[in-house]
PDB file of C-alpha atoms in Angstrom:
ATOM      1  CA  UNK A   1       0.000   0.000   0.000  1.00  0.00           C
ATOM      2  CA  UNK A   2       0.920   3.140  -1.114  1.00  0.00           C
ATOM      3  CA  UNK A   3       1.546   5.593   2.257  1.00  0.00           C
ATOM      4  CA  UNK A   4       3.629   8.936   0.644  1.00  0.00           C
ATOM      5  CA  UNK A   5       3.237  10.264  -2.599  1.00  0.00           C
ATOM      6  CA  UNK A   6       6.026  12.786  -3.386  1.00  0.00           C
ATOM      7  CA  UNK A   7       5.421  15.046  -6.517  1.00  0.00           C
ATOM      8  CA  UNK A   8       9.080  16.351  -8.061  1.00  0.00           C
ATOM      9  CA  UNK A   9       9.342  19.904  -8.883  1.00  0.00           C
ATOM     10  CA  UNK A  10      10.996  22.784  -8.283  1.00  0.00           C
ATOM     11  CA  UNK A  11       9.862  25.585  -5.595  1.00  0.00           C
ATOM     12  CA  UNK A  12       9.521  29.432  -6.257  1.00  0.00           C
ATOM     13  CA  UNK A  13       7.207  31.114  -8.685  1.00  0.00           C
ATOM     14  CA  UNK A  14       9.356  31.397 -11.887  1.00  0.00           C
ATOM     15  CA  UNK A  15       9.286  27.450 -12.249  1.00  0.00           C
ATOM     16  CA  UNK A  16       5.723  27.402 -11.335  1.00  0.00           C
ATOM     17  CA  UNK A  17       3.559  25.159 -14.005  1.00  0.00           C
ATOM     18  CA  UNK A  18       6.968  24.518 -15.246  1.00  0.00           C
ATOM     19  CA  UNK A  19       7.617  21.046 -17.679  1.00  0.00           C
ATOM     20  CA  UNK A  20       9.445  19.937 -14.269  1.00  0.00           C
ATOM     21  CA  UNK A  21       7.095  20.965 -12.079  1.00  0.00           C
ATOM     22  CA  UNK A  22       4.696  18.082 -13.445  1.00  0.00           C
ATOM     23  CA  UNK A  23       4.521  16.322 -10.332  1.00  0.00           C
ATOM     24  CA  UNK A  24       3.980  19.639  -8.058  1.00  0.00           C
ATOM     25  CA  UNK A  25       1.196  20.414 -10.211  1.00  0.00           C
ATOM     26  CA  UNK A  26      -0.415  16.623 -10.383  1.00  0.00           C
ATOM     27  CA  UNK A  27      -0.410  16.824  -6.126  1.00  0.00           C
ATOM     28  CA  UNK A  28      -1.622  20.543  -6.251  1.00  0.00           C
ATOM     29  CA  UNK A  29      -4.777  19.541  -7.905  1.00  0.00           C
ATOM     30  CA  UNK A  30      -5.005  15.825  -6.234  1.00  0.00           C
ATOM     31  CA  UNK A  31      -4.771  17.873  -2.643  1.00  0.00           C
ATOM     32  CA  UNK A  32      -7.496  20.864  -4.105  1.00  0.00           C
ATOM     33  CA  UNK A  33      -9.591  18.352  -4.927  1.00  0.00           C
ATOM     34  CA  UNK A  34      -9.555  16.290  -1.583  1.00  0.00           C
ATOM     35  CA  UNK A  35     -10.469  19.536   0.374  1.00  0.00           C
ATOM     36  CA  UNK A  36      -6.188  19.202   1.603  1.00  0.00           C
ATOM     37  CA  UNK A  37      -3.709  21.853   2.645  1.00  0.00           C
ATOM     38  CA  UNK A  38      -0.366  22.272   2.634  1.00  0.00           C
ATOM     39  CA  UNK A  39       1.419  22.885   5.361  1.00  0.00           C
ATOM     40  CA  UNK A  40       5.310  23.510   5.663  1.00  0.00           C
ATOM     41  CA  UNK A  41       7.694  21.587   7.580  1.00  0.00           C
ATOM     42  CA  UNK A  42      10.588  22.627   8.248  1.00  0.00           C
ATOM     43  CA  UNK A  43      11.631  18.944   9.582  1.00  0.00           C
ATOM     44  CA  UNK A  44      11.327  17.336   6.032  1.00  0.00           C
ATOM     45  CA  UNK A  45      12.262  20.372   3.746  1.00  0.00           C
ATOM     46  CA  UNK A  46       9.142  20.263   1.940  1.00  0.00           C
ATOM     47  CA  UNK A  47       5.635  20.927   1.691  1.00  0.00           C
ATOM     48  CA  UNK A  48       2.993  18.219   3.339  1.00  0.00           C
ATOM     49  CA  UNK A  49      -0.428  17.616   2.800  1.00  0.00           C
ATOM     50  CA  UNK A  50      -2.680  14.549   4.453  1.00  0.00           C
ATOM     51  CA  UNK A  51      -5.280  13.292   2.591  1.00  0.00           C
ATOM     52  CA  UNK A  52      -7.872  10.053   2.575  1.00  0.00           C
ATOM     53  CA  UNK A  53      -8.110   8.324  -0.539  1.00  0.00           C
ATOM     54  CA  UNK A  54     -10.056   5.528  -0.777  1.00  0.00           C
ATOM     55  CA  UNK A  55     -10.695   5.519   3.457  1.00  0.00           C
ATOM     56  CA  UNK A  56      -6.453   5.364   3.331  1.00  0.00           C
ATOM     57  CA  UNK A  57      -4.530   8.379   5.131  1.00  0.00           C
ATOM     58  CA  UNK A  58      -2.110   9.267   2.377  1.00  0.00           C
ATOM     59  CA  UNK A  59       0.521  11.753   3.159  1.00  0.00           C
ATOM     60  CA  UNK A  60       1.320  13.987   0.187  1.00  0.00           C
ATOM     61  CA  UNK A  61       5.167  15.922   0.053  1.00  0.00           C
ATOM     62  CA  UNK A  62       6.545  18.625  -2.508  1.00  0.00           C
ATOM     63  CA  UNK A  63      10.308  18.746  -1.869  1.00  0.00           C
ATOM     64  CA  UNK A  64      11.463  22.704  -1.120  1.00  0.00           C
ATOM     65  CA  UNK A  65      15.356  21.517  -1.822  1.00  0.00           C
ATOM     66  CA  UNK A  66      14.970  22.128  -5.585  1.00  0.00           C
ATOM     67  CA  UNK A  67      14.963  19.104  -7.833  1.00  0.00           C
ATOM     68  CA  UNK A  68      18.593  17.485  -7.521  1.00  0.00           C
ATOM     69  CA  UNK A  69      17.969  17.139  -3.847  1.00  0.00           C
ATOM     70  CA  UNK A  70      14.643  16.099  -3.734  1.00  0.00           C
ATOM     71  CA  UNK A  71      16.013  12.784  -2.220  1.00  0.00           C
ATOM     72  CA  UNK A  72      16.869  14.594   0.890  1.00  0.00           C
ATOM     73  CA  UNK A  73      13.497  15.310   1.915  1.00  0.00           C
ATOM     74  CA  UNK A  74      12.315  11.725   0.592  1.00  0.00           C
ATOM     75  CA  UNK A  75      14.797  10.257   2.672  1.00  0.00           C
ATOM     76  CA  UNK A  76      14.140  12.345   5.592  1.00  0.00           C
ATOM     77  CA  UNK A  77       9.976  11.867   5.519  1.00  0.00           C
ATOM     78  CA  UNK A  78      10.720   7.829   4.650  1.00  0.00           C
ATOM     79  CA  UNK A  79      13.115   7.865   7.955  1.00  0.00           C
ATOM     80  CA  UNK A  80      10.525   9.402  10.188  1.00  0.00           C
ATOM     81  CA  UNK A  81       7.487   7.621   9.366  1.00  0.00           C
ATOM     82  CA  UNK A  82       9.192   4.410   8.829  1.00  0.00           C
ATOM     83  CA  UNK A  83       8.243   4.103   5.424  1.00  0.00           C
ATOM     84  CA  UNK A  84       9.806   1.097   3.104  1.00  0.00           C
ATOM     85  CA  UNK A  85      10.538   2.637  -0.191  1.00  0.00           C
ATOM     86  CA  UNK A  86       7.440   0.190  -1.738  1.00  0.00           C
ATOM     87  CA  UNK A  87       5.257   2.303  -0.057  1.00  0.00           C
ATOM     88  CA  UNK A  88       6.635   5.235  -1.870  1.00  0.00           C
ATOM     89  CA  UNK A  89       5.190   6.431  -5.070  1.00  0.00           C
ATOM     90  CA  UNK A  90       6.970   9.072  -6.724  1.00  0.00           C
ATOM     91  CA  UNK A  91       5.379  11.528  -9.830  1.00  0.00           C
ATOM     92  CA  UNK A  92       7.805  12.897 -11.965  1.00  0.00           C
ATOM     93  CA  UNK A  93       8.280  14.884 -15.687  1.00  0.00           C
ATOM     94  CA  UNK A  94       9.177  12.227 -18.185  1.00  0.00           C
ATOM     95  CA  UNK A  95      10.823  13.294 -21.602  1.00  0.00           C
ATOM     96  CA  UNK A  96      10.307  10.206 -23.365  1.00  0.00           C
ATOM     97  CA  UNK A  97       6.455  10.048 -23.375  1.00  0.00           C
ATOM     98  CA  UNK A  98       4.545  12.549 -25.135  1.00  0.00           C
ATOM     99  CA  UNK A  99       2.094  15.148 -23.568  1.00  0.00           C
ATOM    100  CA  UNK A 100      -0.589  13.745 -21.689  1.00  0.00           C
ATOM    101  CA  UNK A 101       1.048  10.013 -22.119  1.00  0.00           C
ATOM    102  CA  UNK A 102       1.435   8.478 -17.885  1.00  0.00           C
ATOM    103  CA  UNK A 103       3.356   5.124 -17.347  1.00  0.00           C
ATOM    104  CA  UNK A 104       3.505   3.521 -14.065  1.00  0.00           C
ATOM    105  CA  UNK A 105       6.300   1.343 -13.385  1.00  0.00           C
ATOM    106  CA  UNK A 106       7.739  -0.130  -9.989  1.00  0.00           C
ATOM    107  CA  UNK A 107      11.790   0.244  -9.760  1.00  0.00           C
ATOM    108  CA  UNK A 108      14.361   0.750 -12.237  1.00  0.00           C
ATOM    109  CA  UNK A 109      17.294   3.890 -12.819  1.00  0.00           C
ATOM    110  CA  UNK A 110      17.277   7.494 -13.201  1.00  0.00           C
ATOM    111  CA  UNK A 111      17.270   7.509 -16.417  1.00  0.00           C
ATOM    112  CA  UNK A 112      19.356  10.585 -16.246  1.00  0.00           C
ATOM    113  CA  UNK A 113      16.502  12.019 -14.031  1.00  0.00           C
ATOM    114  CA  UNK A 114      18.268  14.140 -11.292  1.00  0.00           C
ATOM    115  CA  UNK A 115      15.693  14.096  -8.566  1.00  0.00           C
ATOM    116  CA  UNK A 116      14.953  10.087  -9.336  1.00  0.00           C
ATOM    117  CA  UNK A 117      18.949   9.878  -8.801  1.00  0.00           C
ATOM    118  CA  UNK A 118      18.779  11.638  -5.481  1.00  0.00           C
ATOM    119  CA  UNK A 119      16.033   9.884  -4.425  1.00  0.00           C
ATOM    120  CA  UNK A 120      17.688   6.730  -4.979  1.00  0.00           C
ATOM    121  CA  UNK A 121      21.045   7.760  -2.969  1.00  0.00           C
ATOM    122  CA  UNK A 122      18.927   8.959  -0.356  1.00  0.00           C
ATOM    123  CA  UNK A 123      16.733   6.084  -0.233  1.00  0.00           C
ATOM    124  CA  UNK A 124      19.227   3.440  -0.694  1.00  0.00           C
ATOM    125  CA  UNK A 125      16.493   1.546  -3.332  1.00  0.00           C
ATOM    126  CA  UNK A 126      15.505   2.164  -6.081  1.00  0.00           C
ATOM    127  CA  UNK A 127      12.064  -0.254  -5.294  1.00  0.00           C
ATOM    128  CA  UNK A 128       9.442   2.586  -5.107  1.00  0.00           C
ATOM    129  CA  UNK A 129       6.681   3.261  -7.548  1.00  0.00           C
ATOM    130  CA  UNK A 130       6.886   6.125 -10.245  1.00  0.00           C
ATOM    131  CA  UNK A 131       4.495   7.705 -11.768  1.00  0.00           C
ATOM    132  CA  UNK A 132       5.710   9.089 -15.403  1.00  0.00           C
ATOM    133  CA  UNK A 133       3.790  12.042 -16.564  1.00  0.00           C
ATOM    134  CA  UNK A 134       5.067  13.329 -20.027  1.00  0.00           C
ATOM    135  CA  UNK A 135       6.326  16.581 -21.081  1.00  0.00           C
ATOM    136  CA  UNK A 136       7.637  15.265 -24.651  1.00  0.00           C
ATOM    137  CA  UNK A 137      10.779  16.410 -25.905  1.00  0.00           C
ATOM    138  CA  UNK A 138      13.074  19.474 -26.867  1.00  0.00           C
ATOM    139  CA  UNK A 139      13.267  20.541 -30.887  1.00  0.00           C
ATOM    140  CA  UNK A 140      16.757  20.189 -32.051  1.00  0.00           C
ATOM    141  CA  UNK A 141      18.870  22.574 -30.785  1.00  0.00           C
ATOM    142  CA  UNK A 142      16.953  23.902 -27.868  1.00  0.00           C
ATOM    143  CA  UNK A 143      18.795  22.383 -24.936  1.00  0.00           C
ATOM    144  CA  UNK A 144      16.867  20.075 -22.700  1.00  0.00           C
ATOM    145  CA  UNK A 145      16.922  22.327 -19.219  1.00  0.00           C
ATOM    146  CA  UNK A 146      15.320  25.277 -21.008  1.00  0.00           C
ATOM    147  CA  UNK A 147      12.779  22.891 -22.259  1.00  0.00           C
ATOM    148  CA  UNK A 148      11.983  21.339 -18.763  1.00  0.00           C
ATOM    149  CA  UNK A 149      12.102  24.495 -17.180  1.00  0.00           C
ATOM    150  CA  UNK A 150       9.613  26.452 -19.693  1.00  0.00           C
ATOM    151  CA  UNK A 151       6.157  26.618 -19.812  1.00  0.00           C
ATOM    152  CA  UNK A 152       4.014  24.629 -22.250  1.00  0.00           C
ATOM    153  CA  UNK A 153       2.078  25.936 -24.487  1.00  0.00           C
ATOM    154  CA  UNK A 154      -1.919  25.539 -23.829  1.00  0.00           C
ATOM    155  CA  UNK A 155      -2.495  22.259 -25.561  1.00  0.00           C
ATOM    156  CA  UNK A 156       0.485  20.791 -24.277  1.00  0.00           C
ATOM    157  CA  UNK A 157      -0.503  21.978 -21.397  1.00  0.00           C
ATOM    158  CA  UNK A 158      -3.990  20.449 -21.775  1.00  0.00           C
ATOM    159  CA  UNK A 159      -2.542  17.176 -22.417  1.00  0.00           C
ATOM    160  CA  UNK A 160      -0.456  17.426 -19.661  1.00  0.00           C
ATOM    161  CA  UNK A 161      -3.645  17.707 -17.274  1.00  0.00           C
ATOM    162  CA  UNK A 162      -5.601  14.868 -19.621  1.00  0.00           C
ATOM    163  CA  UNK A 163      -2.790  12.769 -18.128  1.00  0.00           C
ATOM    164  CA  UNK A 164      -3.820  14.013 -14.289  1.00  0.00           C
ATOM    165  CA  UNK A 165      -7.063  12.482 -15.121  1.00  0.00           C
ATOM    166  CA  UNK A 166      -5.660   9.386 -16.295  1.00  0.00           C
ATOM    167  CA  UNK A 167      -3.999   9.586 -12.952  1.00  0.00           C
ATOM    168  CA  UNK A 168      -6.975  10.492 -10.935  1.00  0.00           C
ATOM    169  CA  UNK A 169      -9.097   7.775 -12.184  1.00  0.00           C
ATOM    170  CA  UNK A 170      -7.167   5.278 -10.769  1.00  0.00           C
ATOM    171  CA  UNK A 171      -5.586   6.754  -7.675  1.00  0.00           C
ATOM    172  CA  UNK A 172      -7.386   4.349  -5.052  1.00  0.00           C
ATOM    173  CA  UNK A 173      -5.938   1.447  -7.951  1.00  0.00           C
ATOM    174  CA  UNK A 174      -2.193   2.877  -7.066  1.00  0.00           C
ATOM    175  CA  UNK A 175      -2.545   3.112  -3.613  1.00  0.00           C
ATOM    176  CA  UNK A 176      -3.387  -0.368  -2.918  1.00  0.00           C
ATOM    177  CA  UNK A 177      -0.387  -1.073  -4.775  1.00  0.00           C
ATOM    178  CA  UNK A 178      -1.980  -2.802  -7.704  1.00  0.00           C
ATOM    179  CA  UNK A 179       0.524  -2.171 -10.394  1.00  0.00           C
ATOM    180  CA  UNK A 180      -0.515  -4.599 -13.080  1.00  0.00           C
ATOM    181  CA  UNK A 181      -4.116  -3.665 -12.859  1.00  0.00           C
ATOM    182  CA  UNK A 182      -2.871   0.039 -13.075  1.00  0.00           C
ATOM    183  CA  UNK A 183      -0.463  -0.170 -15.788  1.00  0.00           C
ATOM    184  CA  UNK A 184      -3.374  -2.202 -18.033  1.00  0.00           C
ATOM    185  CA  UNK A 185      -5.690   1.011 -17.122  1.00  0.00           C
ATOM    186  CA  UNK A 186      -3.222   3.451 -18.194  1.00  0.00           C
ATOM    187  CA  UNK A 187      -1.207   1.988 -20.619  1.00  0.00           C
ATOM    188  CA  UNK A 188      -3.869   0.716 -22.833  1.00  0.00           C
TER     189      UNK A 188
END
């Protein structure tokens, strides 16, 4: 069962609705609308919300240590609570899905992902669940952190939040942990 879901971003307004920011803005709406509210803790670097989804307490984080460190609020949140990293789910940008494409997938690499890499190190596992929201990928010649750190257009943007309800419509699904029953939903 799914007990934290950490949404990857990066904090401050001029990388709000960012490409990055995908998973900030997936747990901004998923805490708006479960009636949540963020509160700031100092303890965990980060932003926390509590919600109940599906009669489960579900604690919800945005990382304030900026993206490369997001691992050292994860790993700081996972210590206290005494959370194994399975019950982790992570939401993150993903370059190699279109707009509006989401892939679930339990464990693997980075991928070249910085705050996946930190989480990892911080961690010590790479056995949590991610949630890959895509932000498809730079022309040539525009240089992949000015993509992920510009805002989309409208109807990327658009598909971006088609994905949310993707995500949405089976968010009691993810946190009972049912991956293959998830990934059929989504991926088909």
């Amino acid at each position: 069962m799914i007990k934290l879901i950490v949404g990857l971003g990066n904090p401050g307004r001029q990388y709000e609705k960012t490409r990055h920011n995908a998973g900030f803005l997936f747990l901004e709406r998923l805490v708006s609308g479960l009636g949540g509210a963020w509160l700031e803790d100092a303890r965990f670097q980060g932003l926390l919300a509590e919600v109940y989804i599906g009669g489960r307490k579900v604690l919800l984080l945005k990382p304030q240590t900026y993206m490369n460190k997001s691992g050292e609020a994860v790993g700081k949140i996972a210590r206290y609570y005494k959370l194994d990293p399975q019950e982790i789910l992570v939401v993150h940008d993903e370059l190699d899905f279109d707009e509006g494409v989401v892939r679930i997938k339990k464990g693997g690499g980075h991928a070249g992902h910085n705050g996946l890499r930190d989480i990892i190190a911080h961690l010590g596992s790479k056995e949590f669940l991610r949630l890959r929201v895509g932000i498809g990928r730079p022309t040539v010649g525009v240089p992949v952190a000015n993509y992920v750190l510009s805002r989309p257009a409208a109807e990327e943007m658009a598909r971006i939040e088609g994905s949310f309800d993707k995500i949405e419509s089976v968010i009691e699904k993810i946190i009972a942990a049912d991956v293959t029953q998830v990934a059929n939903l989504l991926h088909g």
